[in-house]
Short mmCIF file of C-alpha atoms and ligand atoms in Angstrom, two decimals:
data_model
loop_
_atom_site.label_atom_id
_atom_site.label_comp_id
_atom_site.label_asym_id
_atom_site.label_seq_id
_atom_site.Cartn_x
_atom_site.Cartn_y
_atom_site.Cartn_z
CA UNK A 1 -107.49 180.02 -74.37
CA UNK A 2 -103.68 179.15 -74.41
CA UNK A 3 -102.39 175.91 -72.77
CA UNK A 4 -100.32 175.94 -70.48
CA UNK A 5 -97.06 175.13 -72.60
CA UNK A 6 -98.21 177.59 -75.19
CA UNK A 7 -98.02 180.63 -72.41
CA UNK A 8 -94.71 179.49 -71.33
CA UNK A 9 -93.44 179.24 -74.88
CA UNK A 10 -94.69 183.11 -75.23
CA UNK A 11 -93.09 183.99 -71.66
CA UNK A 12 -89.79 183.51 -72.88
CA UNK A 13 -89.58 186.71 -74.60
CA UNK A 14 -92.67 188.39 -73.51
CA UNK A 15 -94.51 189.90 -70.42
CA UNK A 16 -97.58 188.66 -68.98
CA UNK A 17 -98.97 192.26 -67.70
CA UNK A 18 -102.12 191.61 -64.97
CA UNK A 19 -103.88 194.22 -63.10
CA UNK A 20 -106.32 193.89 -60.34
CA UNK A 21 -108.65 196.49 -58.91
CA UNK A 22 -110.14 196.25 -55.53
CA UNK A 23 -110.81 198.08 -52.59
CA UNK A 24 -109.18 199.25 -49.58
CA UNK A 25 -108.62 196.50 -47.09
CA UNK A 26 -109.86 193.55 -49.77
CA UNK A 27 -106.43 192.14 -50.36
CA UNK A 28 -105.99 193.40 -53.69
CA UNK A 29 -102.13 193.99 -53.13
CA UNK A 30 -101.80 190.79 -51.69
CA UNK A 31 -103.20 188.65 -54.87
CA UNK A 32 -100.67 190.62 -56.66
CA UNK A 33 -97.64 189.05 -54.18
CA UNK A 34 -99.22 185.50 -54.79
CA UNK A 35 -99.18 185.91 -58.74
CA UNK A 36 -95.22 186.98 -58.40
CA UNK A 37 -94.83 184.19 -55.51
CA UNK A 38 -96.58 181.44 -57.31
CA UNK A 39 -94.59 181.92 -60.71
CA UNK A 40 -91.81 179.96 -61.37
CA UNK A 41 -90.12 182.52 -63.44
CA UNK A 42 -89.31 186.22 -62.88
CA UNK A 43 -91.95 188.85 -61.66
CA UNK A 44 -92.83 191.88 -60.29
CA UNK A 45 -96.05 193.77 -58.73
CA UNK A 46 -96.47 197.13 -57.63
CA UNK A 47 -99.50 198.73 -55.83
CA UNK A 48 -100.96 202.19 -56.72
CA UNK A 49 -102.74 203.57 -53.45
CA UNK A 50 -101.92 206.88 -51.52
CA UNK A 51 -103.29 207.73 -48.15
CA UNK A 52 -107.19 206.07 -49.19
CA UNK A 53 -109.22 204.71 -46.37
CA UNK A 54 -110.33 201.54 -46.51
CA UNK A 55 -113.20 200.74 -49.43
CA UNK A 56 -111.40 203.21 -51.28
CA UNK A 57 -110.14 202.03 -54.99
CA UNK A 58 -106.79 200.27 -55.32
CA UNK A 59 -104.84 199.02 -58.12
CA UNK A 60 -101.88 196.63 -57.98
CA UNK A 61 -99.82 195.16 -61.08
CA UNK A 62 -98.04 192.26 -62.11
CA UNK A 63 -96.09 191.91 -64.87
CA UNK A 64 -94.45 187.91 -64.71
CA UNK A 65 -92.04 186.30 -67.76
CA UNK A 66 -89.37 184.04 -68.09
CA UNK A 67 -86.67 186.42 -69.35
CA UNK A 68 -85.34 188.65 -66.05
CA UNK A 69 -84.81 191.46 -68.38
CA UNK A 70 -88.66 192.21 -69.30
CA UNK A 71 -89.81 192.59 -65.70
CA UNK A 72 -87.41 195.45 -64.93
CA UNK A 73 -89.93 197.81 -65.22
CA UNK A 74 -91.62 199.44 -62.33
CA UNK A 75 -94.33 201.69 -63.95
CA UNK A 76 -97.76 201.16 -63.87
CA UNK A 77 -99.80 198.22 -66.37
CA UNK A 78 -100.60 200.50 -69.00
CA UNK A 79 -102.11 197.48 -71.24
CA UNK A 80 -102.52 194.47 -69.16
CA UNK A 81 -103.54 191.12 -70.65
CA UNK A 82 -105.77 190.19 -67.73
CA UNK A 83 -107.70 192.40 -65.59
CA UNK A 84 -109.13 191.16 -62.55
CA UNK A 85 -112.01 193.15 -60.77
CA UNK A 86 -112.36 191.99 -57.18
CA UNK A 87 -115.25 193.98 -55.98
CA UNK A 88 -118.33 194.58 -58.59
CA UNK A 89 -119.27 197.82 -57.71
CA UNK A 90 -115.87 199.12 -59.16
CA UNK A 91 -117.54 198.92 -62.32
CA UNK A 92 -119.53 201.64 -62.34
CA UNK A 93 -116.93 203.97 -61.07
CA UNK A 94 -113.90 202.54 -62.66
CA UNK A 95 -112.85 201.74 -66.11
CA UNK A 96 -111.93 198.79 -65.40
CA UNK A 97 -111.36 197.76 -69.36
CA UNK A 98 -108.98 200.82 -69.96
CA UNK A 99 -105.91 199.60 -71.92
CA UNK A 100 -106.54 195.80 -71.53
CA UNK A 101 -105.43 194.31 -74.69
CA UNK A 102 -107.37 193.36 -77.80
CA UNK A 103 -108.29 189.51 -76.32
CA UNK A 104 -107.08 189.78 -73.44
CA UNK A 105 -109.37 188.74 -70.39
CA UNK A 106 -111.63 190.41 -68.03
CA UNK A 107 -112.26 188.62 -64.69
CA UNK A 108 -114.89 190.13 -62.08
CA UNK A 109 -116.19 188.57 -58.71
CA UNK A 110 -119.91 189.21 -59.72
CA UNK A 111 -123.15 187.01 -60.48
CA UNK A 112 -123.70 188.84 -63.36
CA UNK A 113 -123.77 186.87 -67.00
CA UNK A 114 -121.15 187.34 -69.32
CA UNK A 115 -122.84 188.70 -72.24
CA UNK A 116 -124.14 191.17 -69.60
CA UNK A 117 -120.98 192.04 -68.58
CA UNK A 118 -119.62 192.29 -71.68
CA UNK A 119 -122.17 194.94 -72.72
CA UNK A 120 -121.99 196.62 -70.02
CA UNK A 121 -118.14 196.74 -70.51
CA UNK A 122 -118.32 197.85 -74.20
CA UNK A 123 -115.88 195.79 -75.31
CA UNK A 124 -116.78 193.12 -77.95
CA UNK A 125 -112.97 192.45 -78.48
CA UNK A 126 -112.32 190.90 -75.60
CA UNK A 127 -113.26 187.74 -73.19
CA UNK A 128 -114.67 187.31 -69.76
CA UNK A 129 -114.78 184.98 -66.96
CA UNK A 130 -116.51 185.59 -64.07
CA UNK A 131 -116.68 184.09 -60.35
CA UNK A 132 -119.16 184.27 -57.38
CA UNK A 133 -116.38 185.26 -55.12
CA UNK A 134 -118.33 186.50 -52.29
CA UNK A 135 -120.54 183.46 -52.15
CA UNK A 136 -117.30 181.14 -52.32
CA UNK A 137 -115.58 183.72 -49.30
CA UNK A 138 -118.59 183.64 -47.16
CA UNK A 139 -119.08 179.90 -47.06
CA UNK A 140 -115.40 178.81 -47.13
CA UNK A 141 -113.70 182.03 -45.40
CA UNK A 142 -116.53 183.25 -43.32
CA UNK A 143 -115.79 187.33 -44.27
CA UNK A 144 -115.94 188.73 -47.66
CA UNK A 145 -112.25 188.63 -48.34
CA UNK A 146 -112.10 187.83 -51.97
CA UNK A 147 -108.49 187.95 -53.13
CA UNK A 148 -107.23 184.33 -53.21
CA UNK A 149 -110.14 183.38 -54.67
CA UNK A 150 -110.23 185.66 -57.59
CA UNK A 151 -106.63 184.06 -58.30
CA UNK A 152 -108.39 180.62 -59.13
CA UNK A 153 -110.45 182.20 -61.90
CA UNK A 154 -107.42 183.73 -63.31
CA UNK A 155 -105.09 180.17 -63.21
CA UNK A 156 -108.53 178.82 -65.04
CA UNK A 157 -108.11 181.23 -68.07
CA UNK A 158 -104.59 182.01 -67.74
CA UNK A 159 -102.60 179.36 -66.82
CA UNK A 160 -99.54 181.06 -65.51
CA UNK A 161 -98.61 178.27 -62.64
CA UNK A 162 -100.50 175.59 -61.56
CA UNK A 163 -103.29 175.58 -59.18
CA UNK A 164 -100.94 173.76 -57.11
CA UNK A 165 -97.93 176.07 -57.30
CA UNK A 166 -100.69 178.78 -56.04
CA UNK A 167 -101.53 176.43 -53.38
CA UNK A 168 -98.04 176.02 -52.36
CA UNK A 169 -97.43 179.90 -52.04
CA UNK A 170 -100.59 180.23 -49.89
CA UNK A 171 -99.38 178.01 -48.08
CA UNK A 172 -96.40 179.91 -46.88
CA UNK A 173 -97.97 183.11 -46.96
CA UNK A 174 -100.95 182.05 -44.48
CA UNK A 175 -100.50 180.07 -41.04
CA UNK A 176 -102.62 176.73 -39.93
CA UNK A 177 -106.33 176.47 -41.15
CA UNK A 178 -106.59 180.38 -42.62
CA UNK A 179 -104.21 178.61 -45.27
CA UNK A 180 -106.28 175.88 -46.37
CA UNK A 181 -109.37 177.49 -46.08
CA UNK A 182 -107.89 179.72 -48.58
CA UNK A 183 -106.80 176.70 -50.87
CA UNK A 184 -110.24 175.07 -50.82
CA UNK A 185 -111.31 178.15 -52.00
CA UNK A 186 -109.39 178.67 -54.71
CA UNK A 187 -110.12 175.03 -55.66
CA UNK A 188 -113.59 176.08 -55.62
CA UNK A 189 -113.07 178.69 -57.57
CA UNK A 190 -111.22 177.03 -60.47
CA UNK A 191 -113.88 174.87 -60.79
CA UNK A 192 -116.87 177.60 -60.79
CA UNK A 193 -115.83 180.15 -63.17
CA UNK A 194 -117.73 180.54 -65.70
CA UNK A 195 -115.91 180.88 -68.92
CA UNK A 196 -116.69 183.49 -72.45
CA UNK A 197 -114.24 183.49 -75.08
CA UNK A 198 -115.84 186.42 -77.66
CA UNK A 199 -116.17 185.39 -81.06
CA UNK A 200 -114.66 188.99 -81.78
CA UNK A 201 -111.95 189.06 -79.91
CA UNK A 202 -108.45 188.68 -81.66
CA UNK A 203 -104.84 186.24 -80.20
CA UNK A 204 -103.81 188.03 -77.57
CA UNK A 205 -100.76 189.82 -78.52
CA UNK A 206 -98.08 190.11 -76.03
CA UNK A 207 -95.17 191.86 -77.96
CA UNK A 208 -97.20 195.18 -77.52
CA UNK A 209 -94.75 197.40 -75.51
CA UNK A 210 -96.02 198.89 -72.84
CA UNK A 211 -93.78 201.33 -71.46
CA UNK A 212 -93.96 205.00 -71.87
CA UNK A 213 -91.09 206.52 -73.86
CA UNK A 214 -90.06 209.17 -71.25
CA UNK A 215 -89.71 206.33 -68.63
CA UNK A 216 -87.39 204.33 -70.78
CA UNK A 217 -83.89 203.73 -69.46
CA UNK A 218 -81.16 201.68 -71.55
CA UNK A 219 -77.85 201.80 -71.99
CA UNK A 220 -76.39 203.38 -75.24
CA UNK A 221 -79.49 205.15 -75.78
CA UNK A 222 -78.81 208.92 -76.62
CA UNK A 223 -78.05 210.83 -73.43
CA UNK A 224 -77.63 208.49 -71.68
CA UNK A 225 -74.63 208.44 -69.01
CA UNK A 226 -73.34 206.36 -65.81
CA UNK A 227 -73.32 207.98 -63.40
CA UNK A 228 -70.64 207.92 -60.71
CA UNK A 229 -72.79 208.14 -57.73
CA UNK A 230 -76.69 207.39 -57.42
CA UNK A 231 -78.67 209.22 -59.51
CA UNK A 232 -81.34 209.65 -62.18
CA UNK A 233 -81.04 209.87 -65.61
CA UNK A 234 -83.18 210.60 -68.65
CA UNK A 235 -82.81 209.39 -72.06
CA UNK A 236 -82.39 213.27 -73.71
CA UNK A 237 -80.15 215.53 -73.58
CA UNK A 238 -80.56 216.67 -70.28
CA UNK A 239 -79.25 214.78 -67.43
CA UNK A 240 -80.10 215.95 -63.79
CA UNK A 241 -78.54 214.53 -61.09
CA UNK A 242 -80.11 213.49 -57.76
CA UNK A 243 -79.91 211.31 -54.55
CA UNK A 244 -76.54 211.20 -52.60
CA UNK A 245 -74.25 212.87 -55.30
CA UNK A 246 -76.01 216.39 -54.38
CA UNK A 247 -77.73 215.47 -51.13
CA UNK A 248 -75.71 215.27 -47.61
CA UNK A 249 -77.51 211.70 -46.80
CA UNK A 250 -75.28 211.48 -44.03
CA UNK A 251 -77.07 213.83 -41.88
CA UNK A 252 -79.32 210.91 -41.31
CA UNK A 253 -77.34 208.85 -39.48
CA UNK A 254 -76.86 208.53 -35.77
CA UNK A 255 -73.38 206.99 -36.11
CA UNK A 256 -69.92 208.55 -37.14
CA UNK A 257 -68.03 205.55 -38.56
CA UNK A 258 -64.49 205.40 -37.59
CA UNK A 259 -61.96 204.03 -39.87
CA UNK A 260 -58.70 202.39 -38.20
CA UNK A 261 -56.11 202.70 -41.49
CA UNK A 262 -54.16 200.71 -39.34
CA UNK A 263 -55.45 197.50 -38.97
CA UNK A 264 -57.61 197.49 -42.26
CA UNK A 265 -56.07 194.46 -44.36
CA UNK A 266 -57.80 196.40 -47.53
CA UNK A 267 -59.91 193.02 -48.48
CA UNK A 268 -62.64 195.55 -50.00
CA UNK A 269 -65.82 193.65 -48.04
CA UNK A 270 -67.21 197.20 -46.78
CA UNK A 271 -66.63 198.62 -50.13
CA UNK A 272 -68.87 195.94 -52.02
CA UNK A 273 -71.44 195.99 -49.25
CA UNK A 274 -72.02 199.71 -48.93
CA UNK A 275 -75.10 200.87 -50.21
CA UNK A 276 -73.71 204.75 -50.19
CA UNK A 277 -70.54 204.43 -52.01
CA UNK A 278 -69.22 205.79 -48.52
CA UNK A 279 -66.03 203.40 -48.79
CA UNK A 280 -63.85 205.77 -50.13
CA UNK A 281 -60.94 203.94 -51.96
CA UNK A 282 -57.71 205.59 -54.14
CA UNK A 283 -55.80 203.88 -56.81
CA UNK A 284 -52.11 203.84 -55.45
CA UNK A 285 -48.83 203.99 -56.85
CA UNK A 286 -48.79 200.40 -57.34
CA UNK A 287 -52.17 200.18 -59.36
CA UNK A 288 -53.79 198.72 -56.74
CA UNK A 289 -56.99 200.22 -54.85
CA UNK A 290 -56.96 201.26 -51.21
CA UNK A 291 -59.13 202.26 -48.98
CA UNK A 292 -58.60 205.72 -47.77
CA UNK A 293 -61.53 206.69 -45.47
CA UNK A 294 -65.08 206.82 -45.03
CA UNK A 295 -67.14 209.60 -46.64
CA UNK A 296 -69.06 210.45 -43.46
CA UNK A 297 -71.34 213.17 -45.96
CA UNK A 298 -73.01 210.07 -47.53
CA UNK A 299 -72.89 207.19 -44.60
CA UNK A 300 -76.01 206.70 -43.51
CA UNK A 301 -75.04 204.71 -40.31
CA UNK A 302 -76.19 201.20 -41.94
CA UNK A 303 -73.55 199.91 -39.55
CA UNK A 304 -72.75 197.13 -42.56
CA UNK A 305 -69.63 197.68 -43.13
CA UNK A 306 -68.60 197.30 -38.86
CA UNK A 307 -70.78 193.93 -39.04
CA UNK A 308 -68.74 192.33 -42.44
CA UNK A 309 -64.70 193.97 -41.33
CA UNK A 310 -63.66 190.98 -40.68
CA UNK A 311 -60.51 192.60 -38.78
CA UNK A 312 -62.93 195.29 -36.74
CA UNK A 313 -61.04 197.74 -38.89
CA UNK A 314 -64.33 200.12 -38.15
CA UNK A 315 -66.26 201.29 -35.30
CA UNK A 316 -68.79 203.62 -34.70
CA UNK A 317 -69.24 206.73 -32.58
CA UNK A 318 -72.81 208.36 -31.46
CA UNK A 319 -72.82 211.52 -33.77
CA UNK A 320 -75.09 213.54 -31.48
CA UNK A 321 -73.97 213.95 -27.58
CA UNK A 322 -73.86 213.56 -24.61
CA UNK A 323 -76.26 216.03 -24.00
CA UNK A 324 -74.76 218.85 -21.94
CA UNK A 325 -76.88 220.52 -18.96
CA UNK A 326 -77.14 224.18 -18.95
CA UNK A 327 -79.91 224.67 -16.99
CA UNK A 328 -79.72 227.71 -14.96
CA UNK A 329 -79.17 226.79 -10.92
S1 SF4 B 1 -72.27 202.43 -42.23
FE1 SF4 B 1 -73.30 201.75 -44.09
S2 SF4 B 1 -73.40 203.59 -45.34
FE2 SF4 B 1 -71.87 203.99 -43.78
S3 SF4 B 1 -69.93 203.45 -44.71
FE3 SF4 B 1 -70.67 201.67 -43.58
S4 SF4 B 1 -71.79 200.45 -45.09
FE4 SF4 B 1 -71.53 202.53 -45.94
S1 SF4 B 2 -63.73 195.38 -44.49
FE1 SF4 B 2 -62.33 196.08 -42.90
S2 SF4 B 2 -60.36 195.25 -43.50
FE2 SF4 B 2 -61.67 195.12 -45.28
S3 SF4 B 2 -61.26 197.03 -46.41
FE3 SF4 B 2 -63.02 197.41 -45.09
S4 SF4 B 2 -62.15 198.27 -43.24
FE4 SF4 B 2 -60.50 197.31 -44.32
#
């Protein structure tokens, strides 16, 4: 297992990639949040569920490092290093292993043994911990909510923060006595898991790159282009633009935004806040840049630029009415 200053040493220019899989309504989502929150470093998590029902299977993923620039990446854990299994009956329908990395480490709320598990698995290559989750959640928790608990077992094998740190972000995720129930369990569970480090399975390697090719965005790449206005971009040939370049997105709004030239000081505050690049500005004869109007096609009404002006420069108008009555007499 690494130490704790070993896996921060290999966090400064790698990814720690986790994935959990749970079910509808067990909170599977929610351990993800607490891996970001309890970091003290950069992360990210995304879940992967569509319109399921609950005790339907979920997947969330976290990917967590020290450098901002690896966590940029919003695609699914293709290869995580840790794969956490929150409800055992997953693993007959799921494979669960699928990707994890050569030594990476396999974590299931179950009473099964390891060498069990392992087999059952059909990996020799990597290492497992498990935890009597439910148990723990039933006696601490009183319902068979197993999320916080599973994050115990991870912090035992993969010491990413502190059981403390975790503590601290339960603590202001969760109000009054839910909270530390949920910290005496994952006390409990730090101290319960039960711990198999295969003799076959390799270091964990954490320079493998993960992301798909097609997905890949960087600058200087071939093909690829800034883009004036929000957009997508692919790194081939072929560039297709989308979002509010080729889309009216200011049909959505309720609001026309009225622009009064004169009283506008030009400070530029509703420029740099506008999420729309509705501001529209000119650069004049004296190389300066001015505002010149408001590109009602793309406002969307945010109404941010009327709350920052500090010179109430704009104002808004109802787009739609008043309603006129035709009814016949
Ligand atoms: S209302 Fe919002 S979207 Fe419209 S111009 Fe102002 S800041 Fe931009
Ligand atoms: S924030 Fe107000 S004063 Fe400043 S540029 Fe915009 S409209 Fe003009």
């Amino acid at each position: 297992m690494l130490t704790k200053e070993e896996l921060q040493n290999t966090l400064k220019d790698n990814c720690l990639n986790l994935r959990f899989h749970g079910r509808g309504g067990q909170g599977a989502v929610s351990a993800a949040n607490l891996c970001v929150e309890a970091f003290h470093g950069y992360g990210v998590c995304q879940p992967k569920f569509g319109a399921e029902r609950m005790g339907s299977p979920t997947e969330s993923y976290v990917r967590l490092s020290l450098n901002d620039d690896l966590v940029r990446n919003n695609e699914q854990v293709y290869a995580p290093h840790v794969v956490s299994v929150l409800d055992p009956s997953l693993l007959g329908e799921i494979d669960v292993v699928a990707g994890l990395a050569p030594g990476g480490w396999l974590i299931v709320n179950t009473t099964m043994d390891q060498l069990s598990l392992q087999e059952l698995v059909g990996r020799e290559d990597i290492n497992i911990a498990t935890i009597d989750a439910l148990n723990i959640a039933m006696e601490i928790l009183g319902r068979n909510i197993t999320n916080t608990i599973i994050l115990g077992a991870i912090v035992r094998v993969m010491p990413m923060f502190s059981i403390d740190a975790l503590a601290d972000a339960i603590m202001m995720r969760f109000k009054g006595s839910i909270a530390g129930k949920n910290i005496d369990a994952i006390k409990k569970a730090y101290d319960e898991t039960c711990i198999y480090e295969s003799k076959n399975a390799p270091k964990l390697d954490f320079t493998i790159d993960t992301k798909i090719p097609w997905q890949q965005v960087s600058p200087e790449l071939p093909g690829y282009k800034e883009l004036d206005k929000a957009g997508v971009w692919y790194c081939d040939e072929t560039i297709i633009e989308m979002g509010s370049s080729t889309v009216n997105t200011g049909s959505w709004g309720e609001w026309d935004m009225i622009w009064n030239k004169d009283v506008c000081t030009d400070c530029a505050q509703c420029w740099f806040i506008c999420p729309d690049f509705a501001i529209l500005r000119k650069k004049g004869d004296d190389g300066l840049w001015h505002m010149i109007g408001i590109d009602q096609e793309h406002c969307k009404s945010c109404l941010n630029c009327l709350e920052i002006c500090p010179v109430k420069a704009i104002t808004k108008k109802l787009k739609q009415g008043p309603a006129s009555c035709a009814a016949p007499q």
